[in-house]
């Protein structure tokens, strides 16, 4: 996959989700995404909990294709949630970039983890 | 954010995670990611369940910046799991692209959702 | 375990949790439960998501003692949530009894499940 | 609810679940529980992740009756998992009793929590 297509893909998917919003004419009878957005937060948030559990189960089975499939489901439903709140995958990627740019970010998380374990007598 | 930077960012982050694997010399005393990878699947899978719950709570609070933060955490820990199983975010994005390319994919998910609700007397 | 002791146990545990509420003098510096209740819903709700994931992982490992341990953690943190909202395990048990008493409750859940699968072309 | 009925209820529910096991003649076409047990661990473990998320959402809404309902669902599906692995709610309650009996158990959890927060700079 080229560098271009990957980003195009997330942005394109976000655009499709955006077009499915009720305010943008998304039809709950014709689109799964429109249906979830129409039903409101609990409908897609529940899916996030469900898909996270499926990622965990696929990982425990060390089933590669299934892991990819379930992570795709998890990210996809995360993107529906982002869209509902006026956010986008670009915001998430910017946050990940920001952290990467913040020197010491891993060190801070590490310090917390070590303290946590140190405390776990 | 440019089209380039977004993909660069995910690929760069995946490369950093890759370099933290025990086999690649990742040091559990110096890196949070190396620590999680060293501890094994349960350590990072537990975080996926935890971060998914935090996404749900931030969403229920409609707290935009927190939602972005928690989705970033969720995706980040998903990427650690992907790395452990020899997978990458590019695999997930390819899967999302594949679905988008499959005409009727949303219609199938929709049919299932409608059947589900029809059954919910 | 006698019929008595089991119920005594849940009710006794609920009473202990109740006594840890800030309003009842629970001290966040001395009690783990008081600490969670003092920090507010997100603190104990996050634990519910976390412990549910740990139940799933222990189950995938078919590790009996760990399953018991994690389900105990899950139920324990559920009880903290119940207490915070003025509810008790007795309410949950009453609901489970009510369902059992409702003839056809399993049949309804079953019909939904079959419809769901029927729809999954 | 009498002291008796609460325990009777959990034990009775566990007995019903037990009778739904494939080995005990549970019929997946007639019983929801038999269906889940027949489909295997992923089917009921997925429900645990899903119901935990629903508990969290109901709690964020501070919706008492819904919280009771979702915790009942969560405990019910936990009991199906317990049954599958040859365990029972009595084992969970015994574990909770054991902890209560272990003086200092809360103090240990507390120490860990304080260390954790201390580390969270």
Coordinates of C-alpha atoms in Angstrom, one line a residue:
Chain A
X1 CA 0.0 0.0 0.0
X2 CA 1.4 3.4 -0.9
X3 CA 1.7 6.1 1.7
X4 CA -0.9 8.0 -0.2
X5 CA -3.6 5.4 -0.4
X6 CA -3.4 4.5 3.3
X7 CA -4.2 8.0 4.3
X8 CA -6.7 8.5 1.6
X9 CA -8.4 5.4 2.9
X10 CA -8.9 6.6 6.4
X11 CA -9.9 10.1 5.2
X12 CA -12.2 8.6 2.6
X13 CA -13.8 6.3 5.1
X14 CA -14.3 9.2 7.5
X15 CA -16.0 11.1 4.6
X16 CA -18.3 8.2 3.9
X17 CA -19.3 8.0 7.6
X18 CA -19.8 11.8 7.6
X19 CA -22.2 11.5 4.7
X20 CA -24.2 9.0 6.6
X21 CA -25.1 11.4 9.4
X22 CA -28.8 12.0 9.7
X23 CA -28.1 15.7 9.1
X24 CA -26.4 14.9 5.8
X25 CA -29.3 12.7 4.6
X26 CA -28.0 9.4 5.7
X27 CA -30.8 6.8 5.5
X28 CA -31.1 4.4 8.4
X29 CA -33.0 2.0 6.1
X30 CA -30.2 1.9 3.5
X31 CA -27.0 2.3 5.5
X32 CA -25.6 0.4 8.5
X33 CA -23.6 3.5 9.6
X34 CA -26.6 5.8 9.2
X35 CA -28.6 3.3 11.3
X36 CA -26.0 3.4 14.1
X37 CA -25.7 7.2 14.0
X38 CA -29.5 7.5 13.9
X39 CA -29.9 5.3 17.0
X40 CA -27.5 7.4 18.9
X41 CA -24.3 6.9 21.0
X42 CA -25.3 3.8 23.0
X43 CA -25.7 1.8 19.8
X44 CA -22.2 2.5 18.5
X45 CA -20.5 2.7 21.9
X46 CA -21.8 -0.8 22.7
X47 CA -20.1 -2.0 19.5
X48 CA -16.8 -0.6 20.7
X49 CA -17.0 -2.6 23.9
X50 CA -18.0 -5.7 21.9
X51 CA -15.3 -5.3 19.2
X52 CA -12.6 -4.7 21.8
X53 CA -13.6 -8.0 23.4
X54 CA -13.5 -9.7 20.0
X55 CA -10.0 -8.3 19.5
X56 CA -8.9 -9.8 22.8
X57 CA -10.4 -13.2 22.0
X58 CA -8.9 -13.3 18.5
X59 CA -5.5 -12.4 20.0
X60 CA -5.8 -15.1 22.7
X61 CA -6.3 -17.5 19.8
X62 CA -3.3 -16.0 18.0
X63 CA -5.5 -15.9 14.9
X64 CA -3.9 -13.3 12.6
X65 CA -6.6 -12.8 10.0
X66 CA -9.2 -12.6 12.7
X67 CA -7.1 -10.1 14.7
X68 CA -6.9 -7.9 11.6
X69 CA -10.6 -8.2 11.1
X70 CA -11.6 -7.4 14.6
X71 CA -9.2 -4.5 14.9
X72 CA -10.7 -3.2 11.7
X73 CA -14.1 -3.5 13.3
X74 CA -12.9 -1.7 16.4
X75 CA -11.3 1.2 14.5
X76 CA -14.3 1.4 12.2
X77 CA -16.8 1.8 15.1
X78 CA -14.3 4.2 16.8
X79 CA -14.5 6.3 13.7
X80 CA -18.3 6.3 13.8
X81 CA -18.1 7.6 17.4
X82 CA -15.6 10.2 16.4
X83 CA -17.9 11.4 13.6
X84 CA -20.8 11.7 15.9
X85 CA -18.9 14.0 18.2
X86 CA -17.5 16.1 15.3
X87 CA -14.1 14.5 15.4
X88 CA -12.0 12.6 12.9
X89 CA -9.3 10.0 12.6
X90 CA -7.0 12.9 11.7
X91 CA -7.5 14.2 15.2
X92 CA -6.5 10.8 16.6
X93 CA -3.4 10.6 14.4
X94 CA -2.5 14.2 15.3
X95 CA -2.6 13.2 19.0
X96 CA -0.5 10.1 18.3
X97 CA 2.0 12.3 16.4
X98 CA 2.0 14.9 19.2
X99 CA 2.9 12.2 21.7
X100 CA 5.6 10.8 19.5
X101 CA 7.0 14.3 19.2
X102 CA 6.8 14.9 23.0
X103 CA 10.2 13.6 24.1
X104 CA 9.9 11.6 27.2
X105 CA 6.3 10.5 26.7
X106 CA 7.2 6.8 26.8
X107 CA 9.4 7.4 29.8
X108 CA 6.5 9.0 31.7
X109 CA 4.2 6.0 30.9
X110 CA 7.0 3.7 31.9
X111 CA 7.6 5.4 35.2
X112 CA 3.9 5.0 36.0
X113 CA 4.0 1.3 35.0
X114 CA 7.0 0.7 37.2
X115 CA 5.5 2.5 40.1
X116 CA 2.3 0.5 39.6
X117 CA 4.2 -2.8 39.7
X118 CA 6.4 -1.7 42.5
X119 CA 3.3 -1.1 44.5
X120 CA 1.8 -4.4 43.7
X121 CA 3.4 -6.3 46.6
Chain B
X1 CA -2.3 17.5 8.3
X2 CA -1.0 16.5 4.9
X3 CA -2.0 13.3 3.3
X4 CA 1.6 12.1 3.7
X5 CA 2.0 12.9 7.3
X6 CA -1.0 10.9 8.5
X7 CA 0.2 7.7 7.0
X8 CA 3.8 8.4 7.8
X9 CA 2.7 8.8 11.4
X10 CA 1.0 5.4 11.7
X11 CA 3.8 3.7 9.8
X12 CA 6.4 5.5 11.9
X13 CA 4.6 4.6 15.1
X14 CA 4.4 1.0 14.0
X15 CA 8.2 1.1 13.3
X16 CA 8.9 2.5 16.8
X17 CA 6.7 -0.3 18.3
X18 CA 8.5 -2.9 16.2
X19 CA 11.9 -1.7 17.5
X20 CA 10.7 -2.2 21.1
X21 CA 10.1 -5.9 20.7
X22 CA 12.4 -8.0 22.9
X23 CA 13.8 -9.6 19.8
X24 CA 14.8 -6.2 18.5
X25 CA 16.5 -5.2 21.7
X26 CA 13.6 -3.3 23.3
X27 CA 14.4 -2.6 27.0
X28 CA 11.6 -3.2 29.5
X29 CA 13.4 -0.9 31.9
X30 CA 13.5 2.0 29.4
X31 CA 10.4 1.7 27.3
X32 CA 6.7 1.4 28.1
X33 CA 6.0 -0.5 24.9
X34 CA 9.0 -2.8 25.4
X35 CA 7.6 -3.5 28.9
X36 CA 4.2 -4.4 27.6
X37 CA 5.6 -6.6 24.9
X38 CA 8.0 -8.2 27.3
X39 CA 5.1 -9.0 29.8
X40 CA 3.2 -10.7 27.0
X41 CA -0.3 -10.6 25.5
X42 CA -2.4 -10.3 28.7
X43 CA -0.7 -7.1 29.6
X44 CA -1.5 -5.2 26.4
X45 CA -4.9 -7.0 25.8
X46 CA -6.1 -5.9 29.2
X47 CA -5.2 -2.3 28.2
X48 CA -7.4 -2.7 25.1
X49 CA -10.4 -3.6 27.2
X50 CA -9.6 -0.7 29.6
X51 CA -9.1 1.9 26.9
X52 CA -12.3 0.8 25.1
X53 CA -14.2 1.4 28.4
X54 CA -12.5 4.8 28.7
X55 CA -13.6 5.7 25.1
X56 CA -17.1 4.8 26.1
X57 CA -17.0 6.9 29.3
X58 CA -15.5 10.0 27.5
X59 CA -18.1 9.6 24.8
X60 CA -21.0 9.5 27.3
X61 CA -19.5 12.7 28.7
X62 CA -19.4 14.1 25.2
X63 CA -15.9 15.3 26.1
X64 CA -14.2 15.9 22.7
X65 CA -10.6 16.2 23.7
X66 CA -10.9 13.2 26.0
X67 CA -12.5 11.1 23.3
X68 CA -9.6 11.9 21.0
X69 CA -7.2 11.0 23.8
X70 CA -8.8 7.7 24.7
X71 CA -9.3 6.7 21.0
X72 CA -5.6 7.4 20.5
X73 CA -4.8 5.2 23.6
X74 CA -7.1 2.5 22.2
X75 CA -5.5 2.5 18.7
X76 CA -2.0 2.7 20.2
X77 CA -2.5 -0.4 22.3
X78 CA -4.2 -2.1 19.3
X79 CA -1.0 -1.4 17.4
X80 CA 1.1 -3.0 20.1
X81 CA -1.1 -6.1 19.8
X82 CA -0.8 -6.1 16.1
X83 CA 3.0 -5.9 16.3
X84 CA 3.2 -8.8 18.8
X85 CA 1.3 -11.0 16.2
X86 CA 3.5 -9.8 13.3
X87 CA 0.7 -7.5 11.9
X88 CA 0.6 -3.8 11.2
X89 CA -1.8 -0.9 11.0
X90 CA -1.3 -1.2 7.2
X91 CA -3.1 -4.6 7.4
X92 CA -6.0 -3.0 9.2
X93 CA -6.2 -0.2 6.7
X94 CA -6.1 -2.7 3.8
X95 CA -9.0 -4.6 5.4
X96 CA -11.0 -1.3 5.8
X97 CA -10.2 -0.5 2.1
X98 CA -11.2 -3.9 1.0
X99 CA -14.6 -3.6 2.7
X100 CA -15.1 -0.2 1.2
X101 CA -14.3 -1.7 -2.2
X102 CA -16.7 -4.6 -1.7
X103 CA -19.9 -3.2 -3.0
X104 CA -22.8 -4.0 -0.8
X105 CA -20.7 -4.5 2.4
X106 CA -22.8 -1.9 4.2
X107 CA -26.0 -3.4 2.9
X108 CA -25.1 -6.8 4.3
X109 CA -24.3 -5.3 7.8
X110 CA -27.5 -3.4 7.5
X111 CA -29.6 -6.4 6.6
X112 CA -28.2 -8.2 9.7
X113 CA -29.0 -5.2 11.9
X114 CA -32.6 -5.0 10.6
X115 CA -33.1 -8.7 11.1
X116 CA -31.7 -8.4 14.6
X117 CA -34.1 -5.6 15.5
X118 CA -37.0 -7.3 13.8
X119 CA -36.3 -10.3 16.0
X120 CA -36.2 -8.1 19.1
X121 CA -39.9 -8.4 19.9
Chain C
X1 CA -21.3 -23.5 51.8
X2 CA -24.7 -23.3 53.5
X3 CA -27.6 -21.5 51.9
X4 CA -27.4 -18.9 54.7
X5 CA -23.7 -18.1 54.5
X6 CA -23.8 -17.4 50.8
X7 CA -26.5 -14.8 51.1
X8 CA -25.0 -13.4 54.2
X9 CA -21.8 -13.0 52.3
X10 CA -23.2 -10.9 49.5
X11 CA -25.3 -8.8 51.9
X12 CA -22.4 -8.5 54.3
X13 CA -20.1 -7.4 51.5
X14 CA -22.7 -4.9 50.4
X15 CA -22.9 -3.5 53.9
X16 CA -19.1 -3.2 54.1
X17 CA -19.1 -1.3 50.8
X18 CA -22.0 0.9 52.0
X19 CA -19.9 1.8 55.1
X20 CA -17.1 3.0 52.9
X21 CA -19.2 5.7 51.2
X22 CA -17.8 9.2 51.8
X23 CA -21.2 10.1 53.4
X24 CA -20.7 7.2 55.9
X25 CA -17.2 8.2 56.9
X26 CA -15.3 6.0 54.5
X27 CA -11.7 7.2 54.5
X28 CA -10.0 7.2 51.0
X29 CA -6.6 7.0 52.8
X30 CA -7.5 3.8 54.6
X31 CA -9.9 1.9 52.3
X32 CA -9.7 0.8 48.7
X33 CA -13.5 0.9 48.3
X34 CA -13.7 4.3 49.9
X35 CA -11.0 5.5 47.5
X36 CA -12.9 4.3 44.5
X37 CA -16.2 5.8 45.7
X38 CA -14.5 9.0 46.6
X39 CA -12.9 9.3 43.1
X40 CA -16.3 8.8 41.5
X41 CA -18.0 6.7 38.8
X42 CA -15.2 6.7 36.2
X43 CA -12.8 5.1 38.7
X44 CA -15.0 2.0 39.4
X45 CA -16.6 1.8 36.0
X46 CA -13.2 1.6 34.4
X47 CA -12.5 -1.3 36.7
X48 CA -15.7 -3.1 35.4
X49 CA -14.4 -2.9 31.8
X50 CA -11.0 -4.0 32.9
X51 CA -12.2 -7.0 35.0
X52 CA -14.6 -8.1 32.3
X53 CA -11.6 -8.3 29.9
X54 CA -9.7 -10.3 32.5
X55 CA -12.6 -12.7 32.9
X56 CA -12.5 -13.2 29.1
X57 CA -8.7 -13.8 29.1
X58 CA -8.8 -16.2 32.0
X59 CA -11.6 -18.1 30.3
X60 CA -9.7 -18.3 27.0
X61 CA -6.9 -19.8 29.1
X62 CA -9.4 -22.2 30.7
X63 CA -7.7 -21.3 34.0
X64 CA -10.4 -22.3 36.6
X65 CA -8.9 -20.6 39.7
X66 CA -8.2 -17.4 37.7
X67 CA -11.7 -17.4 36.2
X68 CA -13.1 -17.5 39.8
X69 CA -10.8 -14.8 40.9
X70 CA -11.6 -12.5 38.0
X71 CA -15.4 -13.1 38.2
X72 CA -15.1 -12.2 41.9
X73 CA -13.3 -9.0 41.0
X74 CA -16.0 -8.2 38.3
X75 CA -18.8 -8.8 40.7
X76 CA -17.1 -6.9 43.5
X77 CA -16.6 -3.8 41.4
X78 CA -20.2 -4.2 40.1
X79 CA -21.3 -4.0 43.7
X80 CA -19.3 -0.8 44.3
X81 CA -21.1 0.7 41.3
X82 CA -24.5 -0.6 42.6
X83 CA -23.7 1.0 46.0
X84 CA -22.8 4.4 44.5
X85 CA -26.2 4.5 42.7
X86 CA -28.2 3.4 45.9
X87 CA -28.6 -0.1 44.6
X88 CA -27.7 -3.5 46.0
X89 CA -26.9 -7.1 44.9
X90 CA -30.4 -8.0 46.3
X91 CA -31.8 -5.8 43.5
X92 CA -29.8 -7.8 40.9
X93 CA -30.8 -11.1 42.4
X94 CA -34.5 -10.0 42.5
X95 CA -34.2 -9.2 38.8
X96 CA -32.7 -12.6 38.0
X97 CA -35.5 -14.2 40.0
X98 CA -38.1 -12.2 38.2
X99 CA -36.8 -13.3 34.9
X100 CA -36.7 -16.9 36.0
X101 CA -40.3 -16.5 37.1
X102 CA -41.3 -15.0 33.9
X103 CA -42.2 -18.0 31.8
X104 CA -41.0 -17.7 28.3
X105 CA -38.1 -15.3 29.1
X106 CA -35.5 -17.7 27.7
X107 CA -37.7 -18.4 24.7
X108 CA -37.8 -14.7 23.9
X109 CA -34.0 -14.4 24.2
X110 CA -33.8 -17.4 22.0
X111 CA -36.1 -16.1 19.3
X112 CA -33.9 -13.0 19.2
X113 CA -30.8 -15.0 18.9
X114 CA -32.2 -17.2 16.1
X115 CA -33.4 -14.1 14.2
X116 CA -30.0 -12.6 14.6
X117 CA -28.3 -15.6 13.2
X118 CA -30.8 -16.0 10.5
X119 CA -30.1 -12.5 9.4
X120 CA -26.3 -13.2 9.3
X121 CA -26.3 -14.3 5.7
Chain D
X1 CA -36.1 -10.8 49.9
X2 CA -35.4 -13.4 52.6
X3 CA -31.8 -14.5 53.3
X4 CA -32.8 -17.9 52.0
X5 CA -34.3 -16.8 48.7
X6 CA -31.3 -14.9 47.5
X7 CA -29.0 -17.8 47.7
X8 CA -31.6 -20.2 46.5
X9 CA -32.0 -18.0 43.5
X10 CA -28.4 -18.0 42.5
X11 CA -28.0 -21.7 43.1
X12 CA -31.3 -22.4 41.3
X13 CA -30.2 -20.3 38.4
X14 CA -26.9 -22.2 38.3
X15 CA -28.8 -25.5 38.3
X16 CA -30.9 -24.3 35.4
X17 CA -27.8 -23.3 33.4
X18 CA -26.2 -26.6 34.3
X19 CA -29.2 -28.5 32.8
X20 CA -28.8 -26.5 29.6
X21 CA -25.3 -28.0 28.9
X22 CA -25.2 -30.0 25.7
X23 CA -24.0 -33.0 27.8
X24 CA -27.1 -32.7 29.9
X25 CA -29.5 -32.6 27.0
X26 CA -29.8 -28.8 26.6
X27 CA -31.4 -28.1 23.2
X28 CA -29.9 -25.1 21.3
X29 CA -33.2 -24.8 19.4
X30 CA -35.2 -24.4 22.6
X31 CA -33.0 -22.6 25.1
X32 CA -31.0 -19.4 24.9
X33 CA -28.5 -20.7 27.4
X34 CA -28.1 -24.1 25.6
X35 CA -27.5 -22.2 22.4
X36 CA -24.7 -20.1 23.9
X37 CA -23.1 -23.2 25.6
X38 CA -23.4 -25.1 22.3
X39 CA -21.7 -22.3 20.3
X40 CA -18.8 -22.3 22.7
X41 CA -16.8 -19.8 24.8
X42 CA -16.5 -17.0 22.3
X43 CA -20.3 -16.7 22.2
X44 CA -20.8 -16.1 25.9
X45 CA -17.5 -14.3 26.5
X46 CA -18.4 -11.8 23.9
X47 CA -21.6 -11.2 25.8
X48 CA -19.6 -10.5 29.0
X49 CA -17.7 -7.7 27.2
X50 CA -20.9 -6.4 25.8
X51 CA -22.8 -6.4 29.0
X52 CA -20.0 -4.8 30.9
X53 CA -20.1 -1.9 28.4
X54 CA -23.8 -1.7 28.9
X55 CA -23.4 -1.5 32.7
X56 CA -20.9 1.4 32.2
X57 CA -23.3 3.2 29.9
X58 CA -26.3 2.8 32.2
X59 CA -24.2 4.0 35.1
X60 CA -23.0 7.1 33.2
X61 CA -26.8 7.8 32.6
X62 CA -27.3 7.2 36.4
X63 CA -30.3 5.1 35.3
X64 CA -31.1 2.9 38.3
X65 CA -33.4 0.3 36.8
X66 CA -31.2 0.0 33.7
X67 CA -28.1 -0.5 35.9
X68 CA -29.8 -3.3 37.8
X69 CA -30.9 -4.8 34.5
X70 CA -27.4 -4.7 32.9
X71 CA -25.7 -6.0 36.0
X72 CA -28.2 -8.8 36.0
X73 CA -27.2 -9.5 32.4
X74 CA -23.5 -9.3 33.3
X75 CA -23.8 -11.7 36.2
X76 CA -26.1 -14.0 34.3
X77 CA -23.6 -14.4 31.4
X78 CA -20.7 -14.7 33.9
X79 CA -22.6 -17.7 35.4
X80 CA -22.9 -19.3 31.9
X81 CA -19.1 -19.0 31.6
X82 CA -18.6 -20.4 35.1
X83 CA -20.9 -23.4 34.2
X84 CA -18.9 -24.0 31.0
X85 CA -15.7 -24.3 33.0
X86 CA -17.2 -26.5 35.7
X87 CA -17.5 -23.6 38.2
X88 CA -20.4 -22.1 40.1
X89 CA -21.4 -18.8 41.7
X90 CA -20.8 -20.5 45.0
X91 CA -17.1 -20.6 44.1
X92 CA -17.2 -16.8 43.4
X93 CA -19.0 -16.1 46.6
X94 CA -16.5 -18.3 48.5
X95 CA -13.7 -16.3 47.0
X96 CA -15.4 -13.0 48.0
X97 CA -15.8 -14.4 51.6
X98 CA -12.2 -15.5 51.7
X99 CA -11.1 -12.0 50.8
X100 CA -13.3 -10.5 53.4
X101 CA -11.9 -12.9 55.9
X102 CA -8.4 -12.1 55.0
X103 CA -7.6 -9.1 57.2
X104 CA -5.7 -6.5 55.4
X105 CA -7.0 -7.4 51.9
X106 CA -8.4 -4.0 51.4
X107 CA -5.3 -2.4 52.8
X108 CA -3.2 -4.2 50.2
X109 CA -5.4 -3.1 47.3
X110 CA -5.3 0.4 48.8
X111 CA -1.5 0.4 49.0
X112 CA -1.4 -0.6 45.3
X113 CA -3.8 2.2 44.4
X114 CA -1.9 4.8 46.2
X115 CA 1.4 3.7 44.7
X116 CA -0.3 3.8 41.3
X117 CA -1.5 7.3 41.8
X118 CA 1.8 8.4 43.3
X119 CA 3.5 7.3 40.1
X120 CA 1.0 9.1 37.9
X121 CA 2.9 12.4 37.8

